[in-house]
Coordinates of N, CA and C in Angstrom, one line a residue:
X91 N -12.0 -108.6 89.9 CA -13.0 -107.6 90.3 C -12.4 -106.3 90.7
X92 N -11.1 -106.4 91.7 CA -10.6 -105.3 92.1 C -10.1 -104.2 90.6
X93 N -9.6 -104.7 90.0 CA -8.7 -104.8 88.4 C -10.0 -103.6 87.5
X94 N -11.4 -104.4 87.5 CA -12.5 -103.8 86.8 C -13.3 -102.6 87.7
X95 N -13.4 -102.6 89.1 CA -13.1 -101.6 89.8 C -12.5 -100.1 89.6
X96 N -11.2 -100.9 89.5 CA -10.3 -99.6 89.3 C -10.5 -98.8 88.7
X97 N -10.7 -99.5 87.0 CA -10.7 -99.4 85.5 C -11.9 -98.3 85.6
X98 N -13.3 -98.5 86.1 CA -14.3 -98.3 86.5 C -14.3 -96.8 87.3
X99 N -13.3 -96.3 88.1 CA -13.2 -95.4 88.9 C -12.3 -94.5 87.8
X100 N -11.4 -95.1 87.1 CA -10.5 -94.4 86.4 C -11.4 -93.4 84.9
X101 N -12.1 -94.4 84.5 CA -13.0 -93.9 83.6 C -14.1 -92.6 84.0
X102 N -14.4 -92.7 85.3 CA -15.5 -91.6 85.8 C -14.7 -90.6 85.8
X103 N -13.6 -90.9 86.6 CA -12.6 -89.4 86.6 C -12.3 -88.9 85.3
X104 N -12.0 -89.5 84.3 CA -11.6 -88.9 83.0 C -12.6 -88.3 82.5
X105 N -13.9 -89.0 82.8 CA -15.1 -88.7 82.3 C -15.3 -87.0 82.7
X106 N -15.0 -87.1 84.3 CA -15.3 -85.9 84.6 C -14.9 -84.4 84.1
X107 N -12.6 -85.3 83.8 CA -12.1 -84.0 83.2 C -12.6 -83.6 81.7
X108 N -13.3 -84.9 80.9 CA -13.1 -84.1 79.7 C -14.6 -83.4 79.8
X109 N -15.7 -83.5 80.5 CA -16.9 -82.8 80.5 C -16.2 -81.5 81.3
X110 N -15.4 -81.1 82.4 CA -15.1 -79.7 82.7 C -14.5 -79.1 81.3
X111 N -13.3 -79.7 80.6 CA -12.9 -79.5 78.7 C -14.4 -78.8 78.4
X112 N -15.0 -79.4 78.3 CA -16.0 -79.2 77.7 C -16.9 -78.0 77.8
X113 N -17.2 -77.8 79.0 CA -17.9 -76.8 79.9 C -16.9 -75.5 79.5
X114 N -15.5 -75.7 80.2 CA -14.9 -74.5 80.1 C -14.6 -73.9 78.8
X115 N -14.7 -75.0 77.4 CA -14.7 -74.4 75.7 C -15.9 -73.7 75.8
X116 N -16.8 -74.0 76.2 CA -18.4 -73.6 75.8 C -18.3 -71.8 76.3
X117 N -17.8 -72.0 77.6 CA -18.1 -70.5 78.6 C -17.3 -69.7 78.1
X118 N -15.9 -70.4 77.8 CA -14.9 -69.6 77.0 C -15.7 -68.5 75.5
X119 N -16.2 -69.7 74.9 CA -16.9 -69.2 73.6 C -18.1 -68.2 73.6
X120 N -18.7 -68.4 74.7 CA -19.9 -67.5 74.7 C -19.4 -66.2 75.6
X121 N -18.6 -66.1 76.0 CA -18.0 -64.8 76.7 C -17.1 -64.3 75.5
X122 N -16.5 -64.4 74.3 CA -15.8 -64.2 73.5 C -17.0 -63.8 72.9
X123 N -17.9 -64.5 72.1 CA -19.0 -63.8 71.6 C -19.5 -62.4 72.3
X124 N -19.9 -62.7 73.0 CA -20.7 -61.6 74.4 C -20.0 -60.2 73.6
X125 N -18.9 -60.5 74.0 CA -17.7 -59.3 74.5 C -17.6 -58.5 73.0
X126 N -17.5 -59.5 71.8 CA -17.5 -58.9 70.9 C -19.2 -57.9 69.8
X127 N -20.2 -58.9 70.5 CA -21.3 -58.1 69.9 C -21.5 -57.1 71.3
X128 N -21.2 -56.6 72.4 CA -21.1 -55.8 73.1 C -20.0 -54.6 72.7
X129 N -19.0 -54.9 71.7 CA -18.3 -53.8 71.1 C -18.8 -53.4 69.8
X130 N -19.7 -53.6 68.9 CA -20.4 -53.5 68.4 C -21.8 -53.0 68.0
X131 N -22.2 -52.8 69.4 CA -23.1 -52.5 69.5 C -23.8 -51.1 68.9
X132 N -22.6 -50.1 68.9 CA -22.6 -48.7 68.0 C -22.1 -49.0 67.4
X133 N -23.1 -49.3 66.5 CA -21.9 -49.4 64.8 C -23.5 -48.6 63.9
X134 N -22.6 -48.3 62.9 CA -23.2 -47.1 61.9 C -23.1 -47.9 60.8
X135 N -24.3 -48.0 59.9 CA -24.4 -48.9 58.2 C -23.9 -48.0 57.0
X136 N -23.0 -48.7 57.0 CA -22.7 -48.0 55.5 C -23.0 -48.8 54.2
X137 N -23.3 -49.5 54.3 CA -24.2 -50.0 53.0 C -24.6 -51.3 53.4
X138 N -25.7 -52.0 53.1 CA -26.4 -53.6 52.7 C -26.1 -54.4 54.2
X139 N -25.2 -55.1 54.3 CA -24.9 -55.9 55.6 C -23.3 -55.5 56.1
X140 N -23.2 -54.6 55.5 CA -21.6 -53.2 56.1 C -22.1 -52.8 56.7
X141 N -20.9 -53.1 58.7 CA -21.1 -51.6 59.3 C -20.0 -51.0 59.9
X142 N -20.1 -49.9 60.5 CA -18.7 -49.2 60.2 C -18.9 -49.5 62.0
X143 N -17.7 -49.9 62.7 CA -17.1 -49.3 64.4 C -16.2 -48.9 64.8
X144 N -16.6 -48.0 65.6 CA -15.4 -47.3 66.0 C -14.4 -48.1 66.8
X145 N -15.2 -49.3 67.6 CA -14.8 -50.3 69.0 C -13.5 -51.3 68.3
X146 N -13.4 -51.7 67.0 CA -12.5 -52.4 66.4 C -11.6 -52.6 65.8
X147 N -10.6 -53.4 66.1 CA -9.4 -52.9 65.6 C -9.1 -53.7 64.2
X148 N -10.0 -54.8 63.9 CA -9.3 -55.1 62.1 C -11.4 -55.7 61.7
X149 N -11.1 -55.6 60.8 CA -12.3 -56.2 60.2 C -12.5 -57.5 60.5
X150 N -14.6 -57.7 60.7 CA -14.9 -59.4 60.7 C -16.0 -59.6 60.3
X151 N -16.4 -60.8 60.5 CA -17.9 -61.1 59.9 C -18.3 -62.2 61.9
X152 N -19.6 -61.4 61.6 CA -20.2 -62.2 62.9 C -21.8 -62.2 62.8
X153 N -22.4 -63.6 63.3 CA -23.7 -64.0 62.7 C -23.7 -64.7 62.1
X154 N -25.0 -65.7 62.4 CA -24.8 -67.0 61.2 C -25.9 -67.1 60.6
X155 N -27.0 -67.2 60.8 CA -28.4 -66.6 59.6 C -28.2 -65.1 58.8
X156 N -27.6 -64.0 59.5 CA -27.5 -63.2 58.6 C -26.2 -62.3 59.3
X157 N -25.5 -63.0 58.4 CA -23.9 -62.6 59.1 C -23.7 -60.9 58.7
X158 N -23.0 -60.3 59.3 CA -22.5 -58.8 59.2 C -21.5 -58.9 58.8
X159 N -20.7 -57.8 58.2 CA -19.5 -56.8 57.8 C -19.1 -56.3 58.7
X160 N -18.5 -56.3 59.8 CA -18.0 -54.5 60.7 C -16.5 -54.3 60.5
X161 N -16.5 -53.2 60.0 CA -14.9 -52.0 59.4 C -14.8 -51.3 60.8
X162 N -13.7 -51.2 61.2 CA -13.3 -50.3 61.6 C -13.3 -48.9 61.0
X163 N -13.8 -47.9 61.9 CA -14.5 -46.8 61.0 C -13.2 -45.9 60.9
X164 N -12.0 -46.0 61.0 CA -10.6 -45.3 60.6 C -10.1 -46.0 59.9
X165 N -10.5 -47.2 58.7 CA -9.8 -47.7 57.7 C -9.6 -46.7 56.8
X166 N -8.9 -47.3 56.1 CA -7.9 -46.4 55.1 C -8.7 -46.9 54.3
X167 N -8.9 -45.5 53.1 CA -10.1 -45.8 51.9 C -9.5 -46.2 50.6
X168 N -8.1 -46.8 50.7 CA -8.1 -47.6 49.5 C -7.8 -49.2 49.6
X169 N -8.0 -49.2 51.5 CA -8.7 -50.9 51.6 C -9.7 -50.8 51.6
X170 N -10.7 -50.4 51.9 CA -11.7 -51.0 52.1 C -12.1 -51.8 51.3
X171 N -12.3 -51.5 49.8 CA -12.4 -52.6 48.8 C -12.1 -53.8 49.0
X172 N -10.9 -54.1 49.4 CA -10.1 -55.5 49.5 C -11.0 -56.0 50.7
X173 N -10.8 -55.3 51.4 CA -11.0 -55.6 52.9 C -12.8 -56.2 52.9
X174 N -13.9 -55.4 52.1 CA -15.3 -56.1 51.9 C -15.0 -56.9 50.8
X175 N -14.4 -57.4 49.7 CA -13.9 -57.9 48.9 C -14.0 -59.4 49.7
X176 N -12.9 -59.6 50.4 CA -12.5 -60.7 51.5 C -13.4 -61.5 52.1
X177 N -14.3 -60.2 52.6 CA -15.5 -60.7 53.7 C -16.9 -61.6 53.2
X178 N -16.6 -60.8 52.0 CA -18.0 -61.0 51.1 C -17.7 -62.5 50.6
X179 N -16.1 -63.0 50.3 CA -16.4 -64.4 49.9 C -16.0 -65.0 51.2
X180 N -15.2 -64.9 52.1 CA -16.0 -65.7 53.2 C -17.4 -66.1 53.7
X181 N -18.5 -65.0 53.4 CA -19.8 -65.3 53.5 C -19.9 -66.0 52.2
X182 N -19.8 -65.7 50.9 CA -20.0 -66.6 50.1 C -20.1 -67.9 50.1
X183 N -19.0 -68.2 50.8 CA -17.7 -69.7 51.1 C -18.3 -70.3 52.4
X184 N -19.6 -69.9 53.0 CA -20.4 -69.9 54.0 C -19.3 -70.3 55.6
X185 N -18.2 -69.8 55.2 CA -17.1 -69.4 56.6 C -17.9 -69.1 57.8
X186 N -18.6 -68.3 58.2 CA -19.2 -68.2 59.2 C -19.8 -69.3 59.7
X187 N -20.4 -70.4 59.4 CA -20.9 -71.5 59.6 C -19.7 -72.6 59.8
X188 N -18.3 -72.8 58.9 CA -17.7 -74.0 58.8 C -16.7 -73.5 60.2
X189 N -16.7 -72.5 60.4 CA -15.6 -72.3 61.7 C -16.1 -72.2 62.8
X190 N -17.8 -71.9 63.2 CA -17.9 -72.4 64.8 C -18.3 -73.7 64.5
X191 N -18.8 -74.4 63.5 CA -18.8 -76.1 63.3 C -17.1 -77.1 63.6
X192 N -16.3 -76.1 63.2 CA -14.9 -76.5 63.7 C -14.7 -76.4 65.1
X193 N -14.8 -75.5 65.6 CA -14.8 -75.1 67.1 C -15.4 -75.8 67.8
X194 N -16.8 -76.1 67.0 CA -17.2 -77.0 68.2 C -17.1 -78.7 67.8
X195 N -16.2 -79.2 67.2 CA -16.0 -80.5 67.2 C -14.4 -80.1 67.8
X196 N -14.1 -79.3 68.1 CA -12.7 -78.9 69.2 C -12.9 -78.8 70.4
X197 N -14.4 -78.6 70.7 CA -14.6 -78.5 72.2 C -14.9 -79.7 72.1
X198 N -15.2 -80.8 71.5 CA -15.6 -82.0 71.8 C -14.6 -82.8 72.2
X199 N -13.6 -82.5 71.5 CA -11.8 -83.2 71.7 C -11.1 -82.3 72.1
X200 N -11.5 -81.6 72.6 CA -10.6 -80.3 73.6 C -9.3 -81.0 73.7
X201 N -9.3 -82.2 74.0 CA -7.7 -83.1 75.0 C -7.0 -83.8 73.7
X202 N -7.7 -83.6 72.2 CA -7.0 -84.4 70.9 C -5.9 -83.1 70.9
X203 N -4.6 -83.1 70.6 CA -3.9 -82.4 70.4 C -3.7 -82.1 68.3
X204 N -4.5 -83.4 68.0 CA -4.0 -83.8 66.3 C -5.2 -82.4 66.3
X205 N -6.4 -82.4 67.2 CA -7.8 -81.5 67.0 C -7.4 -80.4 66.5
X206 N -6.2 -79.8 68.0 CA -5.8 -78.2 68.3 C -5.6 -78.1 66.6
X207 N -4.4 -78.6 66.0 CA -3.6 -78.5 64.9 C -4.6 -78.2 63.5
X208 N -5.4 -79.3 63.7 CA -6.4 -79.4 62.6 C -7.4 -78.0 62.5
X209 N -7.5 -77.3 63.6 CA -8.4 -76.3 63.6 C -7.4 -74.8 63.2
X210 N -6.7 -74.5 63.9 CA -5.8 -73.8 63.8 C -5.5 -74.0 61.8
X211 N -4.9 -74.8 61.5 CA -4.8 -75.1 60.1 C -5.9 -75.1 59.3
X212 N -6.7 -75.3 59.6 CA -8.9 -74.9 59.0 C -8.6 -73.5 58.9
X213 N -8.2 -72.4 60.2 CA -8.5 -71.1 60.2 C -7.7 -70.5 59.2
X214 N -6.6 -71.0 59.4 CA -5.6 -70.3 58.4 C -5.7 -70.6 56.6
X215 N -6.3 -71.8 56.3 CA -6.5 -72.5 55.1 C -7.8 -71.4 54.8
X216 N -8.8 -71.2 55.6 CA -10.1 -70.0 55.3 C -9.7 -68.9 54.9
X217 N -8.5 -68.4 56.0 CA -8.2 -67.1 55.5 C -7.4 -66.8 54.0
X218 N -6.7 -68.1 53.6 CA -5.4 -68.0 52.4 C -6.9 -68.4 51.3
X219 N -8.0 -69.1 51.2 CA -8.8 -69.1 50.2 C -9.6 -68.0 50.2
X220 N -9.8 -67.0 50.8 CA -10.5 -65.6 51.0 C -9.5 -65.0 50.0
X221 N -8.3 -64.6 50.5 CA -7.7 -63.9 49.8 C -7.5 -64.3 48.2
X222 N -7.2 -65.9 48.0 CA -7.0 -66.0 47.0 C -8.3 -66.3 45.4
X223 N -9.6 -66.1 46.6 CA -10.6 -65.5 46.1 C -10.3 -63.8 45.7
X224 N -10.1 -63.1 46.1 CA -10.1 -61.9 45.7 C -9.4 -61.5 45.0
X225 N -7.8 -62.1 44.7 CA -7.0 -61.8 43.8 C -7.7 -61.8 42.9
X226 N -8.1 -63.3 43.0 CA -8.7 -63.8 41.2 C -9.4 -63.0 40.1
X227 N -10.6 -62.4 41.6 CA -11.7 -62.0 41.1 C -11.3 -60.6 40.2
X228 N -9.9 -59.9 41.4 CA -10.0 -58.3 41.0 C -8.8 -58.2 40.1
X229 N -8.2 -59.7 40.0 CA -6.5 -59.4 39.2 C -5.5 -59.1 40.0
X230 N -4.1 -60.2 39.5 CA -3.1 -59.4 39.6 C -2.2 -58.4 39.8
X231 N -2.8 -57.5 39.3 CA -2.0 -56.4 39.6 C -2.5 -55.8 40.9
X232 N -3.7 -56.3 41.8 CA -3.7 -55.7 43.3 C -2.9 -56.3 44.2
X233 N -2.2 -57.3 43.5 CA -1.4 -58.1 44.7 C -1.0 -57.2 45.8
X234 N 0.1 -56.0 45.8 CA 0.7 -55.1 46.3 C -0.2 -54.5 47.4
X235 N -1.2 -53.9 46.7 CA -2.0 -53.1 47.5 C -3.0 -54.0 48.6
X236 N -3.3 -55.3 47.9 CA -3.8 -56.1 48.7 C -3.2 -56.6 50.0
X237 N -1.7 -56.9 49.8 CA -0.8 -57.2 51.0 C -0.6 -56.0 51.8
X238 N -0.9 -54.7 51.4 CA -0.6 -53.8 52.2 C -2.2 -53.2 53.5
X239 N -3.1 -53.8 52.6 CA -4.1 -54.1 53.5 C -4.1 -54.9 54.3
X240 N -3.5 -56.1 53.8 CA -3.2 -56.7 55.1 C -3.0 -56.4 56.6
X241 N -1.3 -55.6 56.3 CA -0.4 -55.4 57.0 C -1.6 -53.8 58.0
X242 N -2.0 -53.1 57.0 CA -2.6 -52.0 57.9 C -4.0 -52.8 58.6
X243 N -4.5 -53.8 58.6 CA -5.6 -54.4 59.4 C -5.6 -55.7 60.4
X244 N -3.4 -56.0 60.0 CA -3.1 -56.7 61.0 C -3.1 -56.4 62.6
X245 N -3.7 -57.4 63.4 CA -3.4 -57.2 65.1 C -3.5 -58.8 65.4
X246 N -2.3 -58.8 66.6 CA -2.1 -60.5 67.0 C -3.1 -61.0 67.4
X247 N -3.6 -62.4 67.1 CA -4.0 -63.1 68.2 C -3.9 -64.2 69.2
X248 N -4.3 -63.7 70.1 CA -3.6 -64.2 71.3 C -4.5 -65.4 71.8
X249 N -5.8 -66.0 71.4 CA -6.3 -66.9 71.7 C -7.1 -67.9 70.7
X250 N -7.2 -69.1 70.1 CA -8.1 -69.5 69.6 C -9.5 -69.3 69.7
X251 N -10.1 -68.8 68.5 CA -11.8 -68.0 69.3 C -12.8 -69.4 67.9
X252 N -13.7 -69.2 68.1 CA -14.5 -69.8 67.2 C -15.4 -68.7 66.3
X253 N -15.5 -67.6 66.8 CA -15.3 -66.7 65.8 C -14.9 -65.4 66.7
X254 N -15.1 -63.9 65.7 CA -15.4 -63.8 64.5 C -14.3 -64.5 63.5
X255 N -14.9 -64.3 62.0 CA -14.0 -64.4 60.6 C -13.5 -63.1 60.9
X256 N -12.2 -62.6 61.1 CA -11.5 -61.5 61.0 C -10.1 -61.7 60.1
X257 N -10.5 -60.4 59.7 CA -9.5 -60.1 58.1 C -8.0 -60.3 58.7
X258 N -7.4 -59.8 59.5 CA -6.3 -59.6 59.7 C -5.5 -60.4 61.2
X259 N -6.1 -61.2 61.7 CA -5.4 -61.8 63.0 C -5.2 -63.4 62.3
X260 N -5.1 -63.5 61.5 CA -4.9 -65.3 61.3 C -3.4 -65.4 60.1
X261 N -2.1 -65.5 61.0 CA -1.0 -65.8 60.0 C -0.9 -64.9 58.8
X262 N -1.1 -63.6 59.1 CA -0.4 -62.6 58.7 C 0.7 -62.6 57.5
X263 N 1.6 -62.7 58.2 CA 3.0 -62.9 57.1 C 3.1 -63.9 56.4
X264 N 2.8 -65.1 56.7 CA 2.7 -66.2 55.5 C 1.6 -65.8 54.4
X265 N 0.6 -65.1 54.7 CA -0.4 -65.1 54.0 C -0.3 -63.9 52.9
X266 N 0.6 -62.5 53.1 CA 1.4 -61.8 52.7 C 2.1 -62.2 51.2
X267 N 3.0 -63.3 52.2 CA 3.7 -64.4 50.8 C 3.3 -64.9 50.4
X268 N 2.4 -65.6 50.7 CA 1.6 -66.1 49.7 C 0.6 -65.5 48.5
X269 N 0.2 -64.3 48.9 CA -0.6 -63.4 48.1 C 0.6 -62.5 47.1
X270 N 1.7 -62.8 47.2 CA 2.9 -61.7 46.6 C 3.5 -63.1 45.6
X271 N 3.3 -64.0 45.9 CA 3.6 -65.5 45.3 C 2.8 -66.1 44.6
X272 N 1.4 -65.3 45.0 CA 0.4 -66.0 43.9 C 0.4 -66.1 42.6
X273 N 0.0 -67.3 41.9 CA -0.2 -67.4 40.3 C -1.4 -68.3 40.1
X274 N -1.8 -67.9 39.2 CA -3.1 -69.0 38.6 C -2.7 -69.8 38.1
X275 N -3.5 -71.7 39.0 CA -2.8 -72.4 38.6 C -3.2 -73.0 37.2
X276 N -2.1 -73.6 36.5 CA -2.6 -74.2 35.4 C -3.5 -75.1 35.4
X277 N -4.0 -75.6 33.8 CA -5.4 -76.2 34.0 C -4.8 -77.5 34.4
X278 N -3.2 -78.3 33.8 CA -2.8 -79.8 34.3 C -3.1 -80.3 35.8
X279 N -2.5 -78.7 36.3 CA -2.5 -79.3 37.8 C -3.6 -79.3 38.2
X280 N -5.0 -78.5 38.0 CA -6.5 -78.7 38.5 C -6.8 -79.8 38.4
X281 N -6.4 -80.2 37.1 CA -6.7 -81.6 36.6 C -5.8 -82.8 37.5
X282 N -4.7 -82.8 37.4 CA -4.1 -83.8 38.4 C -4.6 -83.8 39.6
X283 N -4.9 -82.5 40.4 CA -5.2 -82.5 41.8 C -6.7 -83.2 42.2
X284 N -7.4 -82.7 41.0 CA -8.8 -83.5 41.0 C -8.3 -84.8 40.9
X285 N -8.0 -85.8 39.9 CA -7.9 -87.3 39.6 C -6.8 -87.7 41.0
X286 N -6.0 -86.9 41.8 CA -5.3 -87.3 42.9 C -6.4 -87.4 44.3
X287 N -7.0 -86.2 44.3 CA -8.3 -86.3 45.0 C -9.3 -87.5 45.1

């Protein structure tokens, strides 16, 4: 009795920490949101669901029924292409939706550590099929100028957010190499990867 007690006491307490986990991802995320459609707020349309801010420092997509474009309105005008290029098939790729659906099966396991890893590795896997959407689309020969958009719309990130989709804060330099190392893969391997699948 004492033994199922304990067990019983032990469970409430855990219970408790992973619901504060929980609480404190939620407040985390909606203050992250807040802060960012409050920088936003002046933004100028430059075309369809593009808008230009001054408040921003790399491009994103935010919204999930009718997600936005916002550029920073001092981009360089021979990214921009790449840069809505990018965005446009993340909305394609319905990204806006599969990364706060990730986030929030993260706040659910906040305490899984395999969770942290698996999300973090989602973000970065979104970002390397964006890009490697856009090579495709525009060719090879942007590789160069593509990675250099990059590099002009890179800024660190310093926290796991559940969104925005932003062009330039998710593993930067790998993604660089990898866009400079790209090749279209042959049809064997589609084929092996599917029948390995």
């Amino acid at each position: 009795t004492s033994s199922e007690s304990v067990l019983k006491s032990n469970f409430g307490i855990l219970a408790c920490v992973w619901l504060i986990g929980v609480v404190a991802m939620i407040i985390y995320s909606i203050i992250s949101y807040y802060r960012i459609t409050k920088k936003v707020k002046e933004s100028a349309v430059l075309k369809g669901n593009i808008w230009l801010c001054d408040y921003i420092q790399t491009p994103f997509i935010i919204g999930f029924i009718k997600p936005r474009i916002y550029i920073p309105s001092n981009i360089n005008e021979t990214d921009i292409d790449y840069v809505i290029a990018h965005e446009q098939a993340h909305i394609k790729r319905k990204d806006h939706w599969w990364k706060p659906l990730g986030f929030l099966l993260l706040t659910i396991h906040w305490f899984n550590p395999i969770l942290w890893m698996a999300y973090i590795m989602m973000c970065k896997d979104i970002e390397s099929a964006c890009d490697e959407k856009v090579i495709k689309d525009k060719g090879l020969e942007i590789k160069k100028a593509y990675s250099n958009a990059l590099i002009n719309c890179s800024m660190p990130r310093k926290m796991v957010s559940a969104c925005p989709l932003a062009f330039g804060e998710t593993a930067v330099k790998s993604r660089i190499k990898s866009v400079l190392n790209y090749k279209k893969p042959a049809l064997w391997i589609i084929i092996l990867s599917f029948v390995i699948c």
